mmCIF file of C-alpha atoms and ligand atoms in Angstrom:
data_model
loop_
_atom_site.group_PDB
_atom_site.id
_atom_site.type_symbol
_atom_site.label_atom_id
_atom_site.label_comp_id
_atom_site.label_asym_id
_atom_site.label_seq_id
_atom_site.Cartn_x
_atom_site.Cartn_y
_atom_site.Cartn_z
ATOM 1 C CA UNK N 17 85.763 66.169 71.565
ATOM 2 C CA UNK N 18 88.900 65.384 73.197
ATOM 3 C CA UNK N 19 89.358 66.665 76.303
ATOM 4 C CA UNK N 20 89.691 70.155 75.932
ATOM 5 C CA UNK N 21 88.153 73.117 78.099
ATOM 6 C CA UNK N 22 85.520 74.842 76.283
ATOM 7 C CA UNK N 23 83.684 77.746 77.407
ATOM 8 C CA UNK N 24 80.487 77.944 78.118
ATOM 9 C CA UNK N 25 79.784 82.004 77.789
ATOM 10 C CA UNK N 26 78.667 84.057 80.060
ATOM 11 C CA UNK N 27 74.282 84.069 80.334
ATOM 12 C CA UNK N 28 74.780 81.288 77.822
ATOM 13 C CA UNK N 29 74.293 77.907 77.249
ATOM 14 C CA UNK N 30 76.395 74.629 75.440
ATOM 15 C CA UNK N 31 75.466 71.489 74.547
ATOM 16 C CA UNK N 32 77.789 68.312 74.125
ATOM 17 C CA UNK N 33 77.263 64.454 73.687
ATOM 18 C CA UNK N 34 79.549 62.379 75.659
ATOM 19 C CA UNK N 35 79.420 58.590 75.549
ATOM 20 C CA UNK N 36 78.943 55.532 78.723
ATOM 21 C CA UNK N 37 82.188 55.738 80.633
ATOM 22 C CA UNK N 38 83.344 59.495 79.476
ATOM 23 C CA UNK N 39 83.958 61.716 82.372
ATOM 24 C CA UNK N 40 82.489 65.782 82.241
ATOM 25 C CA UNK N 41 84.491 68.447 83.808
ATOM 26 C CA UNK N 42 82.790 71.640 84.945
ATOM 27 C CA UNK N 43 84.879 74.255 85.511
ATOM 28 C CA UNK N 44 83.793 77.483 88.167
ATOM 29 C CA UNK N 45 86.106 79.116 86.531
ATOM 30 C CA UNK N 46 85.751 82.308 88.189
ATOM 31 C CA UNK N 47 84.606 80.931 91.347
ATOM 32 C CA UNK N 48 81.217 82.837 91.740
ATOM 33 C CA UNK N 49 79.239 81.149 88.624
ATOM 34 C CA UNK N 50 76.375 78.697 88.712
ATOM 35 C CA UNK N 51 75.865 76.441 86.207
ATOM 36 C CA UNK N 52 72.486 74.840 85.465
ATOM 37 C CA UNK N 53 72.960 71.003 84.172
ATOM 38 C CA UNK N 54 70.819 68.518 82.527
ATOM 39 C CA UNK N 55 71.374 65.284 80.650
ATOM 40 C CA UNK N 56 69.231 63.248 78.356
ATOM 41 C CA UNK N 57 69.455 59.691 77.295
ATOM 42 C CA UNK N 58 71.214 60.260 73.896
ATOM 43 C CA UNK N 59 68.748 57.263 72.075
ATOM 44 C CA UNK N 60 65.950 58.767 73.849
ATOM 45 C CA UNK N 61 65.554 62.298 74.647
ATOM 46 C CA UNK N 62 62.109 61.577 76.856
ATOM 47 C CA UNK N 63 64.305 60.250 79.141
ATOM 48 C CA UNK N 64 66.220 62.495 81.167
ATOM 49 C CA UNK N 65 68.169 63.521 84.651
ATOM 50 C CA UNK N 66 65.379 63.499 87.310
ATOM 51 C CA UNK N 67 66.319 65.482 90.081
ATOM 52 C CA UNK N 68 63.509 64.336 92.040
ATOM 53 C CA UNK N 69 64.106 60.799 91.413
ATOM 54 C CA UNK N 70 67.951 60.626 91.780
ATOM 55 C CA UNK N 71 66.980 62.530 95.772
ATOM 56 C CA UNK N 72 64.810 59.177 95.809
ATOM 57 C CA UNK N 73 67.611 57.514 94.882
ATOM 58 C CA UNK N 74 70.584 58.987 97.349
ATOM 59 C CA UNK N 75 68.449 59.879 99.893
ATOM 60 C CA UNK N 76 70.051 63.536 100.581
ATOM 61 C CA UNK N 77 69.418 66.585 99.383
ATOM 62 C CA UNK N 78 72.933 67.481 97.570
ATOM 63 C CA UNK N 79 75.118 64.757 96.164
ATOM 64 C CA UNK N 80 78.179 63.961 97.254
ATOM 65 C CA UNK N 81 81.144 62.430 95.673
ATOM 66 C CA UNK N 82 79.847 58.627 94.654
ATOM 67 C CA UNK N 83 76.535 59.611 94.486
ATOM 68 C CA UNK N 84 74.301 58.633 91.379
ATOM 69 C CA UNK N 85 71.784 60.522 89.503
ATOM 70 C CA UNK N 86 69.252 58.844 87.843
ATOM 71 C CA UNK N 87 66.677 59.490 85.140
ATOM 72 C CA UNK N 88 62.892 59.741 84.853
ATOM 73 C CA UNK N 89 63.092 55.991 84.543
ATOM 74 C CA UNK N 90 65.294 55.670 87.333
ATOM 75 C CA UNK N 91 68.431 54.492 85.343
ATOM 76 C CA UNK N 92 71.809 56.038 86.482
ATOM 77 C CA UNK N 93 72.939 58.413 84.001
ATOM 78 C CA UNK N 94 75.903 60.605 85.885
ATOM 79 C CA UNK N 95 78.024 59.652 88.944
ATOM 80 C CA UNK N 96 79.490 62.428 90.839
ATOM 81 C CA UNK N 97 83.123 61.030 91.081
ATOM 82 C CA UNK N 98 85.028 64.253 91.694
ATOM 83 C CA UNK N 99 84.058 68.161 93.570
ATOM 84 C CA UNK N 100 86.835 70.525 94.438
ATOM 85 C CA UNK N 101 83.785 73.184 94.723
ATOM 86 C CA UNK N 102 82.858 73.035 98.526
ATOM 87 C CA UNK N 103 79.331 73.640 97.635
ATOM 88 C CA UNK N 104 76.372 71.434 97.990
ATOM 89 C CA UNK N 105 75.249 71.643 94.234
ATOM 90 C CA UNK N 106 71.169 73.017 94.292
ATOM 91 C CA UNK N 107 68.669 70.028 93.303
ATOM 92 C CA UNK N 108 65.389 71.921 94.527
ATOM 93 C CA UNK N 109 65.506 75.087 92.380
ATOM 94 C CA UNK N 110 63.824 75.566 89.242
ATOM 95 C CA UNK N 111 66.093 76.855 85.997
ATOM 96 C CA UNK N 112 65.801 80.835 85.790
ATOM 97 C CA UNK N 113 62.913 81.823 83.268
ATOM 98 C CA UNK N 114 61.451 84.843 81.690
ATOM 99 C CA UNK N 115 58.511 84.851 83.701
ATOM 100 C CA UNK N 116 60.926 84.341 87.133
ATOM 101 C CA UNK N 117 62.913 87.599 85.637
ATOM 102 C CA UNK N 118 59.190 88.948 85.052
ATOM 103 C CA UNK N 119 58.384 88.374 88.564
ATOM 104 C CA UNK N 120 61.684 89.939 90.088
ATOM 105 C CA UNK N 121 60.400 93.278 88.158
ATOM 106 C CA UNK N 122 62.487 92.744 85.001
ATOM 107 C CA UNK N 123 60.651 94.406 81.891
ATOM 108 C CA UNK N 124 61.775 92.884 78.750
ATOM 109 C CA UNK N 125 63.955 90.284 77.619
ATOM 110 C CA UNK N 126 66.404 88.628 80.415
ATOM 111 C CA UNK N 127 68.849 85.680 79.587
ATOM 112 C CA UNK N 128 67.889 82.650 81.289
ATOM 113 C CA UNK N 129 68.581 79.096 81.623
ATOM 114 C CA UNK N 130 65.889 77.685 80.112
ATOM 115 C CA UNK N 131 66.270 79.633 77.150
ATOM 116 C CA UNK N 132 70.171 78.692 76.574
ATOM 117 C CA UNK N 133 68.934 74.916 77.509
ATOM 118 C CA UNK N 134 66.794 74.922 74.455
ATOM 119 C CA UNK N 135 69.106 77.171 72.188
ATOM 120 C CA UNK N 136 71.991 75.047 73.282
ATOM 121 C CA UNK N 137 70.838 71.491 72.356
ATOM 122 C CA UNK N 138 69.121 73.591 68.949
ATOM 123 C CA UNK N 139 73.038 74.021 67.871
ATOM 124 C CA UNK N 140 73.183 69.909 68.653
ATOM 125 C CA UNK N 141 70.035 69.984 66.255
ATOM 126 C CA UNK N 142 68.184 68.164 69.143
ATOM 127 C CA UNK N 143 64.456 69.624 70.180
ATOM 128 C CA UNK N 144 63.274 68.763 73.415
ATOM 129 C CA UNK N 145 59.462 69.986 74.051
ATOM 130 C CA UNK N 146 59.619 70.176 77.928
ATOM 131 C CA UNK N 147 61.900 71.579 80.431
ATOM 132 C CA UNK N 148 63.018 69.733 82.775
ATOM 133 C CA UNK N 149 64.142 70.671 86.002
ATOM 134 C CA UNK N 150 68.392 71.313 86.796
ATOM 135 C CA UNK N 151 70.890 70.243 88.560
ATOM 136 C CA UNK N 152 72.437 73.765 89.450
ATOM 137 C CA UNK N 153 76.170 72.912 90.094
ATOM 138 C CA UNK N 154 77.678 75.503 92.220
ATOM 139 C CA UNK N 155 74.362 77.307 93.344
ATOM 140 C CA UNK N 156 73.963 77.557 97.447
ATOM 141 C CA UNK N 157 70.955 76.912 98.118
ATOM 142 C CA UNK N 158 71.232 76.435 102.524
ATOM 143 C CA UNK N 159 68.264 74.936 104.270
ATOM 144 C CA UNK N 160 67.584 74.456 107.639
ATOM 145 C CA UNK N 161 65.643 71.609 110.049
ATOM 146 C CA UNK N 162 62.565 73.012 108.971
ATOM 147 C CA UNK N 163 62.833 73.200 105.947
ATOM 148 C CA UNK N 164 63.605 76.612 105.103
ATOM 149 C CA UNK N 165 65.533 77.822 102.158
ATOM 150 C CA UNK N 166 67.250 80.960 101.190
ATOM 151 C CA UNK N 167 69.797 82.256 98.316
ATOM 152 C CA UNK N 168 73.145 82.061 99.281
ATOM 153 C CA UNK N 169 76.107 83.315 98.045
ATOM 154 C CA UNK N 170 78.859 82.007 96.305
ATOM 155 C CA UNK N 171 81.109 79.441 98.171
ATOM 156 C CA UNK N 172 83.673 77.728 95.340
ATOM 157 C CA UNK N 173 86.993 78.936 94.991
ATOM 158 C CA UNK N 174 87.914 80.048 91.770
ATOM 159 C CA UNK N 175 89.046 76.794 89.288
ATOM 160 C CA UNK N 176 86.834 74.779 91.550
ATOM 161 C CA UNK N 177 85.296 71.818 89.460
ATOM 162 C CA UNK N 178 83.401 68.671 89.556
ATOM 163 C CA UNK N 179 83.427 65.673 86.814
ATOM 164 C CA UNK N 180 81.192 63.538 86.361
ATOM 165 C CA UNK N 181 81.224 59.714 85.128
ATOM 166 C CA UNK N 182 78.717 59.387 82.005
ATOM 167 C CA UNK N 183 76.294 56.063 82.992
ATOM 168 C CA UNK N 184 75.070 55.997 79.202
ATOM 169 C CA UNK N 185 75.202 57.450 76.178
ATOM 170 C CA UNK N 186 73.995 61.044 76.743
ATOM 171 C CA UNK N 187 73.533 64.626 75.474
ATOM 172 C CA UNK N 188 74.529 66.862 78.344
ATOM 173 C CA UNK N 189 74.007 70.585 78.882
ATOM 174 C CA UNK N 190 75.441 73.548 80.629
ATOM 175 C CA UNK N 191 74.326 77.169 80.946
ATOM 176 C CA UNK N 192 76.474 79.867 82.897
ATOM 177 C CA UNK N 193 73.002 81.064 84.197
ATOM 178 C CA UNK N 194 72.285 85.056 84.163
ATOM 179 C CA UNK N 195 70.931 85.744 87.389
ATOM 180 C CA UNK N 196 71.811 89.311 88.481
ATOM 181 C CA UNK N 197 69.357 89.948 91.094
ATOM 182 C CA UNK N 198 69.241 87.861 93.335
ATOM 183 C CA UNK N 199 72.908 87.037 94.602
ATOM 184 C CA UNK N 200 73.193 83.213 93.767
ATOM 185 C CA UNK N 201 75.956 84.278 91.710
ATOM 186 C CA UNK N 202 77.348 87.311 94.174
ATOM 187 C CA UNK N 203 76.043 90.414 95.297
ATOM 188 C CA UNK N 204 77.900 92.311 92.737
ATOM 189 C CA UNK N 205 75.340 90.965 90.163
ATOM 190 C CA UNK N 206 78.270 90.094 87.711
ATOM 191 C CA UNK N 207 77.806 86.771 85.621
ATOM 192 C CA UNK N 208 80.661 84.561 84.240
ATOM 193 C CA UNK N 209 81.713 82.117 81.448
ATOM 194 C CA UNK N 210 82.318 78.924 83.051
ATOM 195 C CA UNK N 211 84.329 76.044 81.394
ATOM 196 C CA UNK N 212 83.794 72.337 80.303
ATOM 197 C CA UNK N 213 85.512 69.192 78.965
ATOM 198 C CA UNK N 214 84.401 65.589 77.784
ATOM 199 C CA UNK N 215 87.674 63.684 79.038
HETATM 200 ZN ZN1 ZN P 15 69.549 80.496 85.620
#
């Protein structure tokens, strides 16, 4: 890959490998889009981006620009090095999942993130047997001083993007997640392609 924007498609999911010192470029294209994240040790895909540890790690709650993330063995794997988004990028939510849509009353199928995770590396030909939790770029997830949470709405402007620094060989992926109920991606329930590069 060589720089150029693809798209990941609306409530769906891409995977890419980028290599030690490669930046990624996530694009909010439209502004009101959250996109769940993960990455994975490319020579071993047991090893992935912990968002518990990497809080452990920065000590906040949201990374800002220079932060680290680390893995499930505590070795840095992305460095936030860029963020026109405004937003303090969600490290405490799970990924969206049939039974969440089954709990918010859906009946049937619903796109979710942990689907196009898994369907997404699949078209890398990678198989990874647990899910682990996201980094949900974009998402505005406001707490308070005790500790409450809520689901906020959209703050990016549109073309709003962060890049990353790759801190090893990794498999990274993306998914433009399809939450239309609750308004983490605007009241108007409408979901978005979002775009990426490995620069
Ligand atoms: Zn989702």
């Amino acid at each position: 890959m060589s720089g150029e924007l693809v798209t990941i498609p609306a409530r769906g999911g891409k995977a890419a490998q980028a290599s030690a010192g490669q930046h990624i470029k996530v694009v909010n294209t439209h502004g009101t889009q959250v996109v769940d994240a993960w990455a994975f040790n490319a020579r071993d895909l047991t090893e992935w981006m912990s968002m518990e540890a990497s809080r452990a790690s920065f000590m906040k709650l949201a990374a800002a620009v220079g932060d680290t993330f680390v893995t499930n063995q505590r070795k840095p794997i992305l460095t936030l090095v860029e963020d026109t988004s405004r937003c303090a990028h969600d490290t405490l939510m799970a990924p969206c999942d049939r039974w969440r849509y089954g709990l918010l009353g859906v009946e049937g199928y619903h796109d979710n993130c942990r689907d196009n995770l898994h369907s997404a590396l699949a078209n890398l030909g990678v198989v990874i047997r647990a899910t682990p939790p996201s980094l949900n770029l974009f998402m505005n997830i406001p707490w308070t001083p005790d500790g409450q949470l809520a689901w906020g709405e959209p703050v990016s402007p549109p073309g709003g993007y962060v890049v990353f620094r790759a801190e090893m060989d990794l498999v990274v992926a993306l998914s433009a997640c399809p939450q239309d109920i609750l308004p983490i991606n605007g009241r108007t329930g409408r979901t978005t392609e979002a775009h990426f590069a490995i620069i």
